[in-house]
């Protein structure tokens, strides 16, 4: 690469190139992103509803159009058609009807009420990771829970960032009474055991996904706020801010157009670790029974079932391994991002 | 310096008040509190006997067939719901008189005086004096122990209802955390043994992680980039990515005798007391350790990664400083440079973390206590929330808040002690 080109590269691009050279983090990044994107297509990958059913010349798309009673396909079951059995039956009869099942034909919600499902089925070729206390497939639930965990952590971290940048930024930038007031608030807030406060609130109102994020944000915004306050406070005293102000820029513009890009390094490098915190928090809350409302698939809830039934080892190993693999990849990303954005001679956590 | 710490300690007061007000309001405003719960339980009992009952709302409004009005008043007084919230808070703090030894007195058909037995054959005479009620003993002297007030809410036409009571100042500031609803014992008595259990795990865990992390961090820093550094980094990443209670779960499955090895017990602080009492002193120690190993491992894992990396980085940063080069340049031995010059400066950030660790040790342990079924402090607080046992919940939170506030100051003091350069203003 010639010198000319190197100068023209933006700093962000340089950091991205540096990040790409850090194989462990870069591959983790690619894997996590692809898995997360893939997890949005789970309904067509892991589901008990058939993708396509061709029955007596007509085509049905149960995954997309939803419920079909068993009687629609002349199947003698109560309620919804059981497509796996239908498939086996038609196969055996060698009939003209056919259907296409998703690659892993179990839903995270179908429990013991569906014939053929057993409680605590050990891992096997049909149920890769066994079944849980109500006969639901553990692997299917694990995958759906991955999507929920990552989404939860991403939204939570972004919200925390938004509040942190707005309040923390204003605290650092304006200082004075506003700063003092919020410093008291933060001190009070941080003296409380937060998981406990969430449990108290969750025990009063049964939270949904977004309500849980909302509650968690209320109690969890201080960390980022404090970080941003320090950052804005330091940047404020620099010459470029004085220059921008003397040119008549508004406070708003100075904060978000001038200071914020300069405070970007801690914002970006902290993000993966905020995600780690979010995932762990959700697992803890679900484990205690104050997280997502049942029957939402969640690692914490599975862990709870497993720990109440110690001999069913897969109920503990499956969620812990899933969480562990996810977290360690995010930590790898975090380490690489930090290395790329804020190089030091040694590795750092947090 | 001293003024700084005095100011810090004084600043604890508004923070303490702020956080307790916050907790108090959240708990007291919450629906499904102890009063409603008790009513529901009574209602369920009545339902089983086949009586027609109204909803909780009906009962609260006084339209109940199960609960006589006087019993409802009694309940409300017991849980303190007969007072506005700010008074309840001040009573709870102990700076507003708490009414005790309630007795109800009725003034029927326009009567202006009534007698009430206040125990041990003593009678008090109550006289209506406009809006207030005077209390007189048998000699006709105004009593200064007993007080009385008209219950305007429950008084109906013709009948005026009053309560006679004593007052005292007792609340958290006087060391009275109230009486637990579920255990029927003073909160402090319920908490003391459980607090000791959590302290045992917390302190051993903390000690253990310091003993492991500091030498490990030093070794990693000195051999930065070596195979040992790389391998231990892998361990650290693993430890960082697995929460303590999840690790506890895995350990239980592996060593708890479910499907794999039966090495350690499935939980509990120690063997049940029938067994425990029969053990010899040495047997007790062994039994305690046998129960404690898995929880302590899970406990320490949380701080393991952070502490080791902190120690390593701190030492690495110091080694690259000029004063180390100077020390080498004047011909000191490497051992002396590292162990006397560099390490003393490197433990500073670790020392400042002590306060934070104490806070986490005591409050952040209920997940592990739940996994290992240890009746510790955190589990008590968690269970109290489930049971709506407000005295314990509030007492728990107060203790945690105080510990954290004190711990913050402690870490500043620790920092100032180990690093004479630091002078707070």
XYZ file of C-alpha atoms in Angstrom, chain A residues 29-30 34 39 54 59 67 85 92 95 114-115 125 133 141 170 175 203 214 218 260 269 274 311 314 339:
26
model
C -17.913 -11.358 15.088
C -18.761 -13.056 11.804
C -24.499 -14.759 10.988
C -31.968 -16.830 14.153
C -49.597 -30.731 -0.855
C -50.977 -26.442 -1.553
C -53.170 -23.113 12.224
C -46.823 -37.970 11.876
C -45.712 -45.278 4.499
C -49.567 -41.550 -1.329
C -48.746 -33.510 21.486
C -48.688 -37.284 21.128
C -31.182 -38.406 17.155
C -40.014 -31.090 32.143
C -35.874 -23.722 22.787
C -25.200 16.965 29.595
C -21.841 20.853 34.889
C -42.858 -9.430 41.323
C -37.756 -0.763 30.257
C -34.432 2.361 34.573
C -19.551 12.924 20.582
C -15.154 -0.470 23.001
C -22.488 -4.110 27.853
C -29.976 -36.124 37.156
C -28.673 -32.038 29.584
C -7.319 -3.745 20.599
